[in-house]
Coordinates of C-alpha atoms and ligand atoms in Angstrom, one line a residue:
X1 CA 17.1 -16.6 5.0
X2 CA 18.8 -14.1 7.2
X3 CA 16.8 -12.1 9.7
X4 CA 18.1 -8.6 10.4
X5 CA 16.8 -6.5 13.4
X6 CA 18.8 -3.3 13.3
X7 CA 19.3 -0.5 10.9
X8 CA 23.0 -0.5 11.2
X9 CA 23.3 -4.2 10.2
X10 CA 20.8 -3.8 7.4
X11 CA 22.7 -0.9 5.8
X12 CA 26.0 -2.6 6.2
X13 CA 24.6 -5.8 4.6
X14 CA 23.1 -3.8 1.7
X15 CA 26.4 -2.0 1.1
X16 CA 28.2 -5.4 1.0
X17 CA 25.6 -6.8 -1.4
X18 CA 26.1 -3.8 -3.7
X19 CA 29.8 -4.0 -3.6
X20 CA 29.5 -7.6 -4.7
X21 CA 27.5 -6.5 -7.7
X22 CA 24.2 -7.8 -6.5
X23 CA 20.9 -6.2 -7.6
X24 CA 18.7 -5.6 -4.6
X25 CA 14.9 -5.8 -4.7
X26 CA 12.9 -4.5 -1.7
X27 CA 9.3 -5.3 -0.7
X28 CA 8.2 -3.0 2.1
X29 CA 5.4 -4.5 4.2
X30 CA 3.8 -4.1 7.6
X31 CA 3.7 -7.9 8.0
X32 CA 0.7 -10.3 8.5
X33 CA 1.6 -11.4 5.0
X34 CA -0.9 -12.7 2.5
X35 CA -0.8 -13.8 -1.1
X36 CA -0.7 -10.2 -2.3
X37 CA 2.6 -9.6 -0.5
X38 CA 3.9 -12.9 -1.9
X39 CA 3.1 -11.8 -5.4
X40 CA 5.2 -8.6 -4.8
X41 CA 8.1 -10.9 -3.7
X42 CA 7.8 -12.7 -7.0
X43 CA 8.0 -9.4 -8.9
X44 CA 11.0 -8.4 -6.8
X45 CA 12.7 -11.8 -7.4
X46 CA 12.2 -11.5 -11.2
X47 CA 13.9 -8.0 -11.2
X48 CA 16.7 -8.6 -8.7
X49 CA 19.0 -11.2 -7.2
X50 CA 18.8 -10.4 -3.5
X51 CA 15.3 -9.9 -2.2
X52 CA 14.7 -8.0 1.0
X53 CA 11.3 -8.0 2.6
X54 CA 10.9 -5.4 5.3
X55 CA 8.4 -6.0 8.1
X56 CA 7.7 -3.0 10.2
X57 CA 4.4 -1.7 11.6
X58 CA 5.4 1.9 11.2
X59 CA 4.0 4.0 14.1
X60 CA 4.4 7.3 12.3
X61 CA 1.7 6.5 9.6
X62 CA -1.0 5.8 12.2
X63 CA -3.2 8.5 13.6
X64 CA -3.9 8.7 17.3
X65 CA -7.3 7.0 17.0
X66 CA -6.1 4.4 14.5
X67 CA -5.3 0.7 14.9
X68 CA -1.5 0.8 15.6
X69 CA -2.0 -1.2 18.8
X70 CA -4.3 -3.8 17.4
X71 CA -2.7 -4.1 13.9
X72 CA -2.4 -7.9 13.2
X73 CA 1.0 -9.3 13.9
X74 CA 2.4 -12.9 13.6
X75 CA 6.2 -12.8 13.2
X76 CA 6.7 -16.6 13.2
X77 CA 4.1 -17.1 10.4
X78 CA 5.5 -14.2 8.4
X79 CA 9.0 -15.6 8.7
X80 CA 7.9 -19.0 7.5
X81 CA 6.1 -17.5 4.5
X82 CA 9.2 -15.5 3.6
X83 CA 11.3 -18.6 3.8
X84 CA 8.9 -20.5 1.5
X85 CA 8.9 -17.5 -0.9
X86 CA 12.7 -17.5 -1.1
X87 CA 13.2 -14.1 0.5
X88 CA 16.9 -13.6 1.1
X89 CA 16.7 -11.1 4.0
X90 CA 13.8 -10.4 6.3
X91 CA 14.4 -6.9 7.8
X92 CA 12.3 -6.6 10.9
X93 CA 13.5 -3.7 13.1
X94 CA 11.9 -2.7 16.3
X95 CA 10.3 0.8 16.4
X96 CA 13.0 2.0 18.8
X97 CA 15.7 0.8 16.4
X98 CA 14.1 2.6 13.4
X99 CA 13.5 6.1 14.9
X100 CA 15.8 7.9 17.3
X101 CA 13.8 9.0 20.4
X102 CA 14.3 12.7 19.4
X103 CA 13.8 12.1 15.6
X104 CA 12.7 15.4 14.1
X105 CA 13.0 15.1 10.3
X106 CA 10.1 13.9 8.2
X107 CA 9.4 13.6 4.5
X108 CA 6.2 15.2 3.2
X109 CA 4.7 15.1 -0.3
X110 CA 2.6 18.2 -0.6
X111 CA 0.3 17.7 -3.6
X112 CA -0.7 14.1 -4.3
X113 CA -1.0 13.3 -0.6
X114 CA -3.5 16.0 0.2
X115 CA -6.8 14.4 -0.8
X116 CA -8.4 10.9 -0.6
X117 CA -6.8 8.9 2.3
X118 CA -4.5 11.9 3.0
X119 CA -7.5 14.0 3.9
X120 CA -9.2 11.2 5.8
X121 CA -6.0 10.3 7.7
X122 CA -4.0 13.4 8.4
X123 CA -0.2 12.7 8.7
X124 CA -0.5 9.3 7.2
X125 CA 1.5 9.9 4.0
X126 CA 4.1 11.9 6.0
X127 CA 4.7 8.7 8.0
X128 CA 4.7 6.5 4.8
X129 CA 7.1 8.8 2.9
X130 CA 9.4 9.1 5.9
X131 CA 9.6 5.3 6.6
X132 CA 10.0 4.4 2.9
X133 CA 12.8 7.0 2.5
X134 CA 14.5 5.4 5.5
X135 CA 14.0 1.9 4.1
X136 CA 15.5 3.1 0.8
X137 CA 18.5 4.4 2.7
X138 CA 18.9 1.3 4.8
X139 CA 18.2 -1.4 2.2
X140 CA 19.7 0.5 -0.8
X141 CA 17.4 -1.2 -3.3
X142 CA 17.7 -1.0 -7.1
X143 CA 14.0 -1.8 -7.3
X144 CA 11.1 -1.6 -4.8
X145 CA 7.7 -3.2 -5.3
X146 CA 4.4 -1.7 -4.0
X147 CA 0.9 -3.0 -4.3
X148 CA -1.5 -1.2 -6.7
X149 CA -4.3 -1.5 -4.2
X150 CA -2.8 1.4 -2.3
X151 CA -3.2 3.6 -5.3
X152 CA -2.5 6.9 -3.7
X153 CA 0.5 5.5 -1.7
X154 CA 2.0 4.2 -5.0
X155 CA 1.7 7.6 -6.7
X156 CA 3.0 9.5 -3.6
X157 CA 6.0 7.2 -3.4
X158 CA 6.7 7.5 -7.1
X159 CA 6.7 11.3 -6.7
X160 CA 8.9 11.2 -3.6
X161 CA 11.4 8.9 -5.5
X162 CA 11.4 11.3 -8.4
X163 CA 11.6 14.5 -6.4
X164 CA 14.3 13.3 -4.0
X165 CA 16.3 11.5 -6.7
X166 CA 16.3 8.1 -5.1
X167 CA 18.0 5.8 -7.6
X168 CA 15.2 3.2 -7.2
X169 CA 12.9 1.8 -9.8
X170 CA 9.3 1.7 -8.4
X171 CA 7.3 -1.3 -9.6
X172 CA 3.6 -1.7 -9.1
X173 CA 2.1 -5.2 -8.3
X174 CA -1.5 -5.8 -9.4
X175 CA -4.1 -6.2 -6.6
X176 CA -4.6 -9.8 -5.6
X177 CA -8.2 -10.7 -4.8
X178 CA -10.2 -13.4 -3.1
X179 CA -12.5 -15.5 -5.4
X180 CA -15.4 -13.2 -4.6
X181 CA -13.5 -10.0 -5.5
X182 CA -12.4 -8.8 -2.1
X183 CA -8.9 -7.3 -2.4
X184 CA -6.4 -9.0 0.0
X185 CA -5.5 -6.9 3.0
X186 CA -4.1 -7.6 6.4
X187 CA -7.0 -5.7 7.8
X188 CA -9.5 -8.2 6.3
X189 CA -8.7 -10.3 9.4
X190 CA -10.7 -7.8 11.5
X191 CA -13.9 -8.6 9.7
X192 CA -16.6 -10.7 11.4
X193 CA -18.1 -13.6 9.3
X194 CA -21.1 -11.4 8.4
X195 CA -18.9 -8.4 7.5
X196 CA -16.7 -10.6 5.4
X197 CA -19.8 -11.7 3.4
X198 CA -20.6 -8.0 2.8
X199 CA -17.0 -6.7 2.1
X200 CA -16.9 -7.7 -1.7
X201 CA -19.4 -4.8 -2.2
X202 CA -16.3 -2.6 -2.8
X203 CA -15.3 -4.7 -5.8
X204 CA -19.0 -4.9 -7.0
X205 CA -19.2 -1.1 -7.0
X206 CA -15.9 -0.8 -9.0
X207 CA -17.2 -3.4 -11.5
X208 CA -20.3 -1.2 -12.0
X209 CA -18.0 1.8 -12.6
X210 CA -16.1 -0.1 -15.2
X211 CA -19.4 -1.3 -16.8
X212 CA -20.8 2.2 -17.0
X213 CA -17.5 3.6 -18.3
X214 CA -17.5 1.0 -21.1
X215 CA -21.1 1.9 -21.9
X216 CA -20.1 5.5 -22.4
X217 CA -20.6 7.2 -19.0
X218 CA -18.1 10.0 -18.6
X219 CA -19.8 12.1 -15.9
X220 CA -18.0 11.6 -12.6
X221 CA -21.1 12.4 -10.5
X222 CA -23.1 9.8 -12.3
X223 CA -20.3 7.2 -11.6
X224 CA -20.1 8.3 -7.9
X225 CA -23.9 8.0 -7.5
X226 CA -24.0 4.5 -9.0
X227 CA -21.2 3.4 -6.7
X228 CA -23.0 4.9 -3.7
X229 CA -26.2 3.0 -4.6
X230 CA -24.4 -0.3 -4.7
X231 CA -22.5 0.2 -1.5
X232 CA -25.7 1.2 0.3
X233 CA -27.0 -2.3 -0.4
X234 CA -24.5 -3.6 2.2
X235 CA -26.0 -2.8 5.7
X236 CA -22.5 -2.9 7.4
X237 CA -21.0 -0.5 4.9
X238 CA -20.3 3.2 5.6
X239 CA -18.7 5.3 2.9
X240 CA -15.6 7.3 3.9
X241 CA -15.1 8.5 0.4
X242 CA -15.8 7.7 -3.2
X243 CA -13.5 9.7 -5.5
X244 CA -13.1 10.0 -9.2
X245 CA -9.8 11.8 -9.8
X246 CA -7.2 12.3 -12.6
X247 CA -5.0 9.2 -12.5
X248 CA -1.8 11.3 -12.7
X249 CA -2.6 14.4 -10.6
X250 CA -5.2 13.0 -8.3
X251 CA -7.2 16.2 -8.9
X252 CA -11.0 15.6 -8.9
X253 CA -12.5 15.4 -12.3
X254 CA -16.1 16.3 -13.5
X255 CA -15.9 14.7 -17.0
X256 CA -13.6 11.9 -17.8
X257 CA -11.4 12.8 -20.8
X258 CA -8.2 11.2 -19.6
X259 CA -7.4 8.0 -17.5
X260 CA -9.2 8.4 -14.2
X261 CA -8.7 6.7 -10.8
X262 CA -11.9 5.6 -9.1
X263 CA -10.9 5.2 -5.4
X264 CA -13.0 4.0 -2.5
X265 CA -12.6 3.9 1.2
X266 CA -15.4 2.2 3.0
X267 CA -15.9 1.1 6.5
X268 CA -17.3 -2.4 6.8
X269 CA -18.4 -2.4 10.5
X270 CA -15.4 -0.7 12.1
X271 CA -12.8 -1.9 9.5
X272 CA -11.8 0.6 6.9
X273 CA -11.1 -1.0 3.5
X274 CA -9.8 0.6 0.3
X275 CA -9.9 -0.4 -3.3
X276 CA -9.7 1.2 -6.7
X277 CA -9.8 0.9 -10.5
X278 CA -8.4 2.9 -13.3
X279 CA -10.8 3.8 -16.1
X280 CA -9.1 4.4 -19.4
X281 CA -10.1 4.0 -23.0
Ligands
PAF1 O1 1.7 -0.4 2.3 C1 2.3 -0.7 3.4 O2 2.2 -1.8 4.0 C2 3.0 0.5 4.2 O3 2.3 1.7 4.0 C3 4.5 0.6 3.8 C4 4.7 0.9 2.4 C5 5.2 -0.8 4.1 C6 5.1 1.7 4.7 O4 5.0 1.4 6.0

């Protein structure tokens, strides 16, 4: 596995791979890898013959009071996991090598990014879109794989790819969960033992939404109330948002007539976790 630390070397290498007819698969990550990331690597491997995993804790997608400084990092462990997973190139630039000190161009998506996590974390998706656009330009992937757990991010990136004509196929990897239903996330490492016991409440709430939907409930407020009731059973939980939105437009829905995304952001103690499910007939 080759480790690349600079944008220039990454882009040159990607150009060389393309000239040799190789199909490039990209898995963008912020590191502290877990089984969810490794499942994305497998999807990239199945669709390409040169897999690049980018590891970059992107400062532009963190708000001033968010966890950029404390975001978990373990480069040696991540590199070992990438080797085991048969990653070809680990692209791990430093922030100073990714953004010019006077960088002044950003990518914004102005519709899908407005609500949900975009409302709770102003500027977050501008940072995500900007870094993903840069990663596309540096790694020149044919295919890029993103986790379905970050439901809004996935939809925003698909829209950016379409609207800016990036010749990249976007593939979604299913959410990988612990045995008790907790979605894997690097941020789970922040949870205390007691919070960890309570955290599967997100999945339990989504299970209830799925059960109610199968039983015929189509009223979004009824679904939200049921989810709220379940989350309230966990003393460490504080709801940031519970949203029932159109799966395509992310516009709030009152009555479910088309596929709907049920998305949750819940603080367990001080750790903000997200999860979601899509309800469709
Ligand atoms: O999902 C993530 O880990 C990040 O938002 C991403 C896509 C790597 C961009 O920094």
